[in-house]
Structure formats: structure tokens, C-alpha cells
Coordinates of C-alpha atoms in Angstrom, one line a residue:
M91 CA -9.2 -1.2 12.4
Y92 CA -6.8 -2.8 14.8
H93 CA -3.4 -0.9 16.2
P94 CA -1.3 -3.5 17.4
R95 CA 2.5 -2.1 18.3
L96 CA 5.2 -4.6 17.2
K97 CA 8.7 -4.3 18.5
G98 CA 12.1 -6.7 19.1
T99 CA 13.2 -9.2 16.7
H100 CA 11.0 -10.1 13.5
Y101 CA 10.5 -13.7 14.8
N102 CA 9.2 -12.2 17.8
M103 CA 6.9 -9.6 15.8
G104 CA 5.5 -12.3 13.8
A105 CA 4.8 -14.6 17.2
K106 CA 2.6 -11.8 18.7
L107 CA 0.7 -11.6 15.7
G108 CA 0.4 -15.3 15.7
S109 CA -0.7 -15.5 19.2
M110 CA -3.5 -12.9 18.4
L111 CA -4.6 -15.0 15.5
K112 CA -4.9 -18.1 17.6
K113 CA -6.4 -16.2 20.7
Y114 CA -9.4 -15.1 18.5
D115 CA -9.3 -18.6 16.2
V116 CA -8.9 -16.5 13.1
K117 CA -9.7 -18.6 10.2
L118 CA -8.4 -17.3 6.9
P119 CA -9.4 -17.5 3.5
I120 CA -6.3 -19.1 2.3
K121 CA -7.6 -20.2 -1.3
L122 CA -4.6 -21.0 -3.7
D123 CA -5.2 -23.1 -7.3
S124 CA -1.8 -24.8 -8.7
F125 CA -0.5 -21.9 -10.6
Q126 CA -0.5 -19.4 -7.4
L127 CA 0.6 -22.3 -5.2
Q128 CA 3.8 -22.4 -7.1
L129 CA 4.4 -18.3 -7.7
G130 CA 4.0 -18.1 -4.1
K131 CA 6.3 -20.6 -3.3
E132 CA 9.3 -19.7 -5.5
S133 CA 8.1 -15.8 -4.6
A134 CA 8.5 -16.9 -0.7
K135 CA 12.0 -18.5 -1.5
I136 CA 13.1 -15.0 -3.0
L137 CA 11.5 -13.1 -0.1
K138 CA 13.8 -15.5 2.1
L139 CA 16.9 -14.2 -0.2
H140 CA 16.4 -10.4 -0.2
F141 CA 13.9 -9.8 2.7
P142 CA 14.9 -12.7 5.4
E143 CA 13.7 -10.3 8.5
A144 CA 10.1 -10.4 6.8
A145 CA 10.5 -14.6 5.8
E146 CA 11.4 -14.5 9.8
E147 CA 8.6 -12.3 10.7
I148 CA 6.2 -14.8 8.8
H149 CA 7.9 -18.0 10.5
G150 CA 6.8 -16.4 13.7
L151 CA 3.2 -15.9 13.0
T152 CA 2.9 -19.3 11.8
D153 CA 4.8 -21.2 14.4
L154 CA 2.6 -19.3 17.0
A155 CA -0.6 -19.4 15.0
G156 CA -0.3 -23.1 13.9
Y157 CA -0.4 -22.5 10.1
D158 CA 1.6 -24.5 7.5
Y159 CA 4.5 -21.9 6.7
E160 CA 4.9 -23.2 3.1
V161 CA 1.3 -22.7 2.2
F162 CA 0.7 -19.3 4.5
S163 CA 4.1 -17.7 2.9
A164 CA 2.7 -18.5 -0.5
W165 CA -0.6 -17.2 -0.1
M166 CA 1.2 -14.1 1.5
M167 CA 3.4 -13.6 -1.9
C168 CA 0.1 -14.0 -4.1
M169 CA -1.8 -10.9 -2.6
G170 CA -2.2 -8.2 -5.1
C171 CA -0.2 -10.2 -8.4
C172 CA -2.4 -13.0 -8.8
L173 CA -5.8 -13.9 -10.4
S174 CA -8.3 -15.6 -8.1
P175 CA -9.4 -19.1 -8.4
S176 CA -12.7 -18.3 -7.4
E177 CA -13.1 -15.6 -9.9
K178 CA -11.5 -17.7 -12.3
D179 CA -10.0 -15.6 -15.1
L180 CA -10.6 -12.2 -13.1
P181 CA -8.1 -10.6 -11.3
E182 CA -8.5 -9.7 -7.5
V183 CA -10.5 -7.2 -6.9
R184 CA -8.4 -4.3 -5.3
G185 CA -9.1 -0.2 -6.3
C186 CA -6.8 2.5 -4.5
T187 CA -6.1 6.4 -5.4
A188 CA -2.5 7.9 -4.3
F189 CA -1.1 11.4 -4.6
A190 CA 1.5 13.5 -3.0
F191 CA 1.8 17.6 -3.6
T192 CA 3.9 20.2 -2.1
H193 CA 2.0 23.5 -0.9
N194 CA 4.0 26.7 0.3
G195 CA 7.2 24.6 1.1
N196 CA 5.1 21.5 2.7
I197 CA 4.3 18.1 1.1
C198 CA 1.6 16.3 1.9
C199 CA 0.5 12.8 1.0
G200 CA -3.2 10.7 0.6
R201 CA -4.5 7.3 -0.1
D202 CA -7.6 5.8 -0.1
N203 CA -7.7 2.2 -0.2
D204 CA -10.7 0.1 -2.1
L205 CA -11.2 -3.2 -1.6
P206 CA -14.4 -5.5 -0.9
P207 CA -15.9 -4.4 2.6
F208 CA -15.4 -7.9 4.3
L209 CA -12.0 -6.9 4.7
K210 CA -12.5 -3.9 6.8
K211 CA -13.0 -5.6 9.9
G212 CA -9.6 -7.5 9.9
S213 CA -7.6 -4.4 8.8
N214 CA -4.7 -3.2 10.7
S215 CA -2.6 0.2 11.8
I216 CA 0.5 -1.2 12.8
Y217 CA 3.6 0.6 14.7
Y218 CA 6.5 -1.3 13.8
K219 CA 9.7 -0.7 15.8
P220 CA 11.9 -3.9 14.4
Q221 CA 15.7 -4.4 16.0
D222 CA 18.2 -2.6 13.9
K223 CA 15.9 -1.1 11.5
L224 CA 13.6 2.0 11.2
S225 CA 10.6 2.5 12.7
F226 CA 7.4 2.8 10.9
I227 CA 3.6 2.9 11.0
L228 CA 1.8 0.4 8.4
N229 CA -1.8 0.0 7.3
T230 CA -2.8 -3.6 5.9
S231 CA -5.7 -5.4 5.0
S232 CA -3.4 -8.0 6.0
F233 CA -0.5 -8.2 8.5
I234 CA 3.2 -8.1 7.8
N235 CA 3.1 -6.9 4.1
G236 CA 0.9 -3.5 3.6
E237 CA -0.8 -1.1 1.6
E238 CA 0.6 2.3 2.3
G239 CA 2.8 3.8 5.4
I240 CA 5.4 6.3 6.8
N241 CA 8.8 5.7 8.4
E242 CA 10.5 7.6 11.2
K243 CA 12.7 9.4 8.6
G244 CA 9.4 10.8 7.0
L245 CA 9.3 8.8 3.9
A246 CA 6.0 7.9 2.9
V247 CA 5.2 4.8 0.6
G248 CA 2.0 3.5 -0.9
M249 CA 1.2 1.1 -3.6
T250 CA -1.4 1.0 -6.4
F251 CA -2.6 -2.4 -7.8
V252 CA -2.3 -2.7 -11.7
I253 CA -4.3 -5.7 -13.4
P254 CA -1.2 -7.8 -14.4
K255 CA -0.9 -10.0 -18.1
K256 CA -0.7 -13.6 -16.6
E257 CA 2.4 -14.1 -18.7
E258 CA 4.0 -11.2 -17.6
I259 CA 3.5 -12.4 -13.6
K260 CA 6.9 -13.6 -12.3
P261 CA 8.2 -14.9 -8.8
G262 CA 9.1 -12.0 -6.6
L263 CA 8.1 -9.8 -4.3
N264 CA 4.1 -8.4 -4.7
S265 CA 3.6 -4.6 -4.3
V266 CA 2.5 -5.3 -0.4
F267 CA 6.0 -6.6 0.5
L268 CA 7.3 -3.8 -1.6
V269 CA 6.1 -1.2 0.3
R270 CA 7.0 -2.7 3.6
Y271 CA 10.7 -3.4 2.4
I272 CA 11.4 0.5 1.4
L273 CA 9.3 1.3 5.0
E274 CA 11.8 -0.4 6.6
N275 CA 15.1 -0.1 4.9
C276 CA 15.0 3.4 3.1
K277 CA 15.3 7.2 4.1
T278 CA 14.4 9.1 0.8
V279 CA 12.9 8.8 -2.3
E280 CA 16.2 8.0 -4.3
E281 CA 17.0 5.2 -1.8
G282 CA 13.1 3.8 -2.3
I283 CA 13.8 4.0 -6.0
A284 CA 16.9 2.0 -5.8
A285 CA 15.4 -0.8 -4.0
L286 CA 12.9 -1.0 -6.3
K287 CA 15.5 -1.1 -9.2
S288 CA 17.4 -3.9 -7.2
L289 CA 14.7 -6.2 -6.1
P290 CA 12.7 -8.9 -8.2
I291 CA 9.4 -7.7 -9.0
A292 CA 6.3 -10.0 -9.0
S293 CA 3.4 -8.0 -10.9
S294 CA 2.4 -5.1 -12.1
C295 CA 1.8 -2.1 -9.5
N296 CA 2.6 1.8 -8.8
I297 CA 4.5 2.6 -6.1
I298 CA 4.0 6.2 -4.8
L299 CA 7.3 7.4 -2.8
A300 CA 7.3 11.2 -1.1
D301 CA 9.8 12.3 1.9
N302 CA 10.4 15.2 3.9
S303 CA 12.5 16.7 1.2
S304 CA 9.7 17.7 -0.9
N305 CA 10.6 14.4 -3.6
M306 CA 8.1 12.7 -4.8
V307 CA 7.7 10.1 -7.7
V308 CA 5.5 7.0 -8.8
V309 CA 7.3 4.2 -10.0
E310 CA 5.6 2.0 -12.5
C311 CA 6.6 -1.4 -11.7
N312 CA 6.4 -4.8 -13.6
P313 CA 8.6 -7.7 -13.7
C314 CA 9.6 -6.5 -17.3
E315 CA 10.6 -2.9 -16.6
I316 CA 10.0 -0.4 -14.4
N317 CA 9.4 3.4 -15.2
I318 CA 9.5 6.5 -12.9
R319 CA 7.3 9.2 -13.5
Q320 CA 8.1 12.8 -12.2
P321 CA 5.5 15.1 -10.9
E322 CA 3.8 17.7 -12.6
K323 CA 2.7 21.8 -12.0
S324 CA -0.4 23.1 -10.6
V325 CA -1.2 26.4 -11.9
T326 CA 0.2 28.0 -9.1
G327 CA 3.8 26.4 -10.1
E328 CA 3.3 23.6 -7.0
N329 CA 4.3 19.8 -7.6
F330 CA 1.8 17.1 -7.6
I331 CA 1.8 13.3 -8.8
V332 CA -1.4 11.1 -9.0
T333 CA -1.8 7.1 -9.3
V334 CA -4.2 5.2 -9.5
N335 CA -4.7 1.4 -10.9
N336 CA -3.2 1.3 -14.3
F337 CA -0.1 2.7 -15.9
T338 CA -0.3 6.4 -16.5
S339 CA 2.7 6.5 -19.0
N340 CA 3.0 5.7 -22.1
E341 CA 5.9 3.7 -21.6
M342 CA 4.2 1.1 -19.2
T343 CA 0.4 1.0 -20.8
R344 CA 1.1 -2.0 -23.1
H345 CA 1.4 -4.1 -19.8
D346 CA -2.1 -3.4 -18.4
G347 CA -4.1 -6.4 -18.4
G348 CA -7.3 -4.9 -17.7
E349 CA -10.1 -2.3 -18.5
I350 CA -8.1 1.2 -18.5
N351 CA -11.2 2.8 -16.0
S352 CA -11.8 -0.4 -13.9
F353 CA -13.4 0.8 -10.9
Q354 CA -13.3 4.4 -11.9
S355 CA -9.9 4.2 -11.9
Q356 CA -9.3 6.8 -14.5
T357 CA -12.7 8.8 -13.2
R358 CA -10.6 9.2 -9.7
Y359 CA -7.2 9.9 -11.7
K360 CA -9.3 12.9 -13.4
T361 CA -10.8 13.8 -9.8
A362 CA -7.6 14.2 -8.0
Y363 CA -5.7 15.8 -11.1
N364 CA -8.0 18.4 -11.5
A365 CA -8.2 19.1 -7.5
L366 CA -4.5 19.4 -7.5
K367 CA -3.9 21.1 -10.6
N368 CA -6.6 23.9 -10.9
I369 CA -8.5 24.1 -7.6
P370 CA -7.3 26.5 -4.8
Y371 CA -7.2 26.0 -1.5
T372 CA -5.2 27.1 1.9
D373 CA -4.7 23.9 3.8
S374 CA -3.1 21.1 2.4
V375 CA -4.0 18.4 4.9
E376 CA -7.9 19.7 4.6
H377 CA -7.3 19.7 0.5
T378 CA -6.3 16.1 0.9
K379 CA -9.3 14.9 3.1
A380 CA -11.7 16.8 0.9
I381 CA -10.1 15.0 -2.6
L382 CA -10.3 11.8 -0.5
S383 CA -13.7 12.4 0.7
G384 CA -15.0 13.1 -3.0
K385 CA -15.8 16.6 -2.4
H386 CA -14.4 17.5 -5.7
G387 CA -15.5 14.9 -8.0
F388 CA -15.9 10.6 -7.7
M389 CA -13.4 9.6 -5.5
C390 CA -15.3 7.1 -2.9
Q391 CA -18.6 7.1 -4.0
Y392 CA -19.3 3.2 -5.0
S393 CA -22.5 1.9 -5.2
K394 CA -23.7 -0.6 -2.8
G395 CA -24.4 -3.2 -5.8
L396 CA -20.5 -3.2 -6.2
N397 CA -19.3 -4.8 -2.9
F398 CA -16.5 -2.6 -3.1
D399 CA -15.7 0.0 -1.0
T400 CA -13.1 2.6 0.6
I401 CA -12.6 0.6 3.6
W402 CA -10.1 3.7 5.1
A403 CA -8.3 6.5 4.0
S404 CA -4.7 8.1 5.1
V405 CA -3.3 11.3 5.1
F406 CA 0.4 11.9 5.6
D407 CA 1.4 15.2 6.4
I408 CA 5.2 14.7 5.9
T409 CA 6.5 18.1 6.8
G410 CA 4.2 18.6 9.9
R411 CA 4.6 14.9 10.9
R412 CA 1.1 14.2 11.5
I413 CA -1.3 11.3 10.5
Y414 CA -5.0 11.4 9.4
L415 CA -7.1 8.2 9.3
A416 CA -10.4 7.7 8.5
E417 CA -11.2 4.2 9.4
G418 CA -13.9 3.9 6.8
N419 CA -15.2 5.6 3.9
P420 CA -13.9 8.8 4.2
A421 CA -17.6 10.1 2.9
R422 CA -19.1 9.1 6.0
T423 CA -16.3 8.6 8.3
K424 CA -14.4 11.5 10.2
F425 CA -10.5 11.8 9.8
K426 CA -9.0 11.6 13.2
E427 CA -5.2 12.1 13.9
D428 CA -2.8 9.5 14.4
L429 CA -0.4 10.6 17.3
R430 CA 1.7 7.6 17.4
F431 CA 4.1 9.4 14.2
K432 CA 5.0 11.8 16.9
E433 CA 6.4 9.2 18.8
F434 CA 9.1 8.6 16.2
A435 CA 10.9 12.3 17.2
K436 CA 11.0 11.1 21.1

């Protein structure tokens, strides 16, 4: 993963990314069919209305990199919410498991990011310090938008992809821009929930939120409705919550557009659920690493033939203000502490 640092105005931050892409002559796999192009263009207009700073950042990137803004922004807005033209009627291939839990007054959050392996090389863990906004660390297989992160106030946010029904995909913000918006603008779980209720949502996804007050929820999102799922209790009385690649609540399952156990989604859910509910531990960080690494059951042990893997894993020790990142499959890659989080306190 690359570890860029971006600060200043949103246009200048985007320009810095764009100059890096131009310097290394990065060729992006932009392929949009007519449905995606129309949806992406309409969604880019909504992004500019509700999150103009992100639109400015895209402008900075495209101006410096020499990309067409309209096509590039449409591509960005289709990530994680559209059907892939190269796979006809199949959805984009995305996995991911995320969870949060309390232990002895501390709160911890973990997430595996599961994607086709070719995306690993270009992944980024970006330290953002935008002008007049909250500072945050954003982990992403793309840029500007992202799959997970934590901000200076100790609010951790992550998404998990849910296969949508095509008729329920609408112009709006996709899951990876929802993550970015909340990190930059919200201080608490309650503020994150309020943001999700106010923003137009493009497609099905789960957004996990956890803050330093030990609040945690999974917001099951869809253009038609959202549902807030509350944590459960472990055998020791601690709170925990898990999300994977489907809707868990009875209220939202009718919006699932794919197989319930796609890429072992339900298997991964049961592994994390059981580990947090029933398995004793003494160190919350080490327990998080063990779950993400598959030491308590199937989590990241995909077969090579799938062309699908956990390309990174993150641990957010919110109370202890520590981040640990495995830049590869955590079953084979060691977690290392990301010391940038400590800079927020300075």
C-alpha cells in the first residue's frame, strides 16, 4: 500500500494525487456501459450538491492527471454499486467483514478488505488533513473515496458491499463516498447516522460506525430505506456487532440481490459472531487480529482458484488510539502499528 499525506484545500489535495498518477503514467481500468455512465453522471451531480469538497478534489485530480472529469467522476460514483459490463449480469466482486466490540471499557473495531488481488498493488492508506475539516486516515483500493478509516475524534467507519437489485440502484452517493463523507464531517456515531439519513444513497451496503464513547451500530443502507442495527451482548455482557456482505435484519433481507453466502459471507459472519460472543480473551487488539486472521474459523482463507483474497486488514483500537494494519492477507502478513493516528493528538 502507498501512504500519501494530503493537506490543504480539496482541489490541491486532488491535484497532488493527480500529479502522482501522471508521474507514474497510471492507466486506470475505466469501463462503463450506458447504464453505468448515466447513473455515474447523475450521481456526480448529487455528489457536487451534497459533498462539493469531494467533487473539487476529483477536479484537482483530473486536471493534473489529464483525465476527462465527467467520465472519471462517473466511474468513481459507480464503484461498489453497479453491475460490471465485463461480467454481464454479475455484480462487482467484493467481500469484506467488519465488526466492533467493547472489552473492559475499551472499544475496538476490525475489518478485512476482500477484493480481486490485482487491486492490492494500487491500494492506499491516506492521511488526510483537509482545510477546515476533520483529519482522518482513509484506507482505499481507489482514491478520494474509501472502504474504511478513523478520524481525529475517534470515529471509525467502514463499509461492506451488498449485492443490489438492479431496479433499486438510484443516483446518489455510493458506499465508499458515504465512508469518506462521515469521516470528514462527523464526530460521533449519532452524527454519522444523521448524515446517512440525510444523504441520497445509490445502492445497497452496510456502514459500520463506532466511536470513543463505545457506541456502535451497523446502518443497513438502501436507496429505498435504511435500518439501524444495534449491538448484541456476549456471554460476559460486552457489546459487539458484526457485518458482512448481506443484510442481517429481517427488515432489510428483501433488498438482497444475490446469494446469501456469496464469497462465504454467512460463514464469515458466523466466525466473527461466535468469536465475539462466546470465545474468551484478555487482549481486545490481539483478539481482533486473531478473528481477522482466521484463527477462530473461516475468514480470509480463500482458495487461489477464486482470484479473490483479503488484500489488507485493519484494527482500530479506538480507546487506545492505535491502528494496526496488515498490508496483505492477515493469515500470511503481520500487523504493524500505524503511528500516524497518534499525530491527531498533537
